[in-house]
Amino acid sequence: MTHVSVVILAAGQGQRMKSDLPKVLQPLAGRPLLAHVIATARNLAPQDIYVVYGHGGAAVQAALADAPVKWVPQPEQLGTGHAVMQAMPLIGDDHCVLVLYGDVPLIRAATLRELIANAAGGALALLTANVPDPAGYGRILRQADGRVTAIAEHRDATEDERRIPEINTGLLAAPAARLRGWLSQLRKDNAQSEYYLTDVVAAAVAQGCRVEALIAAQEAEVRGVNDKAQLAQVEAIYRRMRAHELMEAGATLADPARIDVRGEVEVGRDVFIDVNAVLIGDVRLGDRATIGPNYVIRDSTIGADTEIHAHCVIDRATVGARCSVGPFARLRPGATLRDRVHVGNFVEVKNSELGAGSKANHLTYLGDARVGKDVNVGAGTITCNYDGANKWPTTIEDGAFIGSGSMLVAPVRIGAKATIGAGSTIAGTAPGGKLTLTRARQTTVEGWDRPLKADEQERAAKIAAATGKPKT
Ligand code: UD1
Ligand code: CA
């Protein structure tokens, strides 16, 4: 198989965005448009990915510093053909060149594979689409037998040509050696005085080279993004595509329009996902997991038969099977819940493990804690893990019972089956199997009166005067 070199055009300014952020860095599902294109290109396992950059180049490179791409500057934007020319000296003659746009983010790898296959054997392979409103796009000109002869840019097209609904998506694949030759023939004699990449079609035809036009099966995947309205449209399409993938994988969605998948989500069988979901990064939902409304889950694993109730935020956490989380729970990075754990409302868990069957049902903070099995953490318990400078660990062994309102001042250890009396402040080891509590003795103060407000004092004084009894 021939090597594939991908060239992503990303030098345009994107003036219509009216933004300080370069167009290709505008976010789609929380990631730059260009990052989506690079991710798709990587799926093709190409030899190299070149990104042609210009406007806001430093910002683009900084935002995608980790991307495995080669950066090619295009100091002056003299057209799409000129942009591709900048990368050509770096590409071997025997490669297949695949041209992508940094602002066409929804393109699927499967479509691109077909495009590359069409270019094998020496053809120029174009990706086209039939769209309801072709205004602004280049139109595909075909002769009577259907063969493609040229692309007419909208601004250069005649009235008749403008009625053609088949448009140029801009994406194409071609053998490098031939493309190099066609590009060398480009002239700027057009409405925009630019080197149009589209003119390689006429050059190929003149050379007697085959031009294959692949009509995109889904028009949505070739949508370009030029302004904020199109950005929102593409976001909606993306959301719909990702929701459909989840449903195809067997998940039941309360409303596919109200879920945002911004990453890779894996679902087991019979998962139920309620409305207003945001799933970010790598998320795994086990068989029969149910997710209540209004939550965010990021880079986390949720076990089988676990119920996540409404309004939870789960970030880089691992939740076992048959757990119950929320409503209003927050699992922070490093939270690990083993099986059958209950974490209830207004409970925050950070870098802590809760052993099987343990419960923290109300108003609790567990930070840097190792909690054993079948532990009951009472309402309002707080691990005081931070002394203002360092974080300290808390250990709670199997079967311990922590009374409500306890402060566990770390580093601290609660032994197996220990019981902590409610309202205690525990700063030393609490031995296993025993009751430990710190509690001031309860006293009742005799002869104490509540302070009175001014008008109450006056009234009391009058009563005292009238009855002759002095006010106590
Ligand atoms: C281009 C096509 C048109 C097609 C349309 C699809 C040409 C001449 N026209 O038109 O047939 O229907 O895309 O959206 O190719 N870019 C550079 N350097 C440049 C110019 C552009 O990197 O000097 C990049 C832009 O950042 C963008 C892409 O190339 O990602 C397309 O450029 P744009 O100016 O938007 O092309 P269109 O006029 O829309
Ligand atoms: Ca464009």
Coordinates of C-alpha atoms in Angstrom, one line a residue, residues 14 21 33 56 76 78 112 195 212 235 247 279 287 409:
G14 CA -11.6 33.1 9.8
L21 CA -9.2 33.0 18.8
L33 CA -11.8 22.2 15.4
G56 CA -2.5 33.0 14.8
E76 CA 1.0 34.9 3.1
L78 CA -2.4 33.2 -1.4
L112 CA -11.5 9.4 3.8
Y195 CA -3.9 30.1 -6.4
E212 CA -13.1 10.5 -9.5
E235 CA -21.9 21.3 17.4
M247 CA -27.9 4.3 21.1
L279 CA -19.7 13.1 29.2
D287 CA -24.2 -3.0 32.2
V409 CA -7.8 15.3 62.1

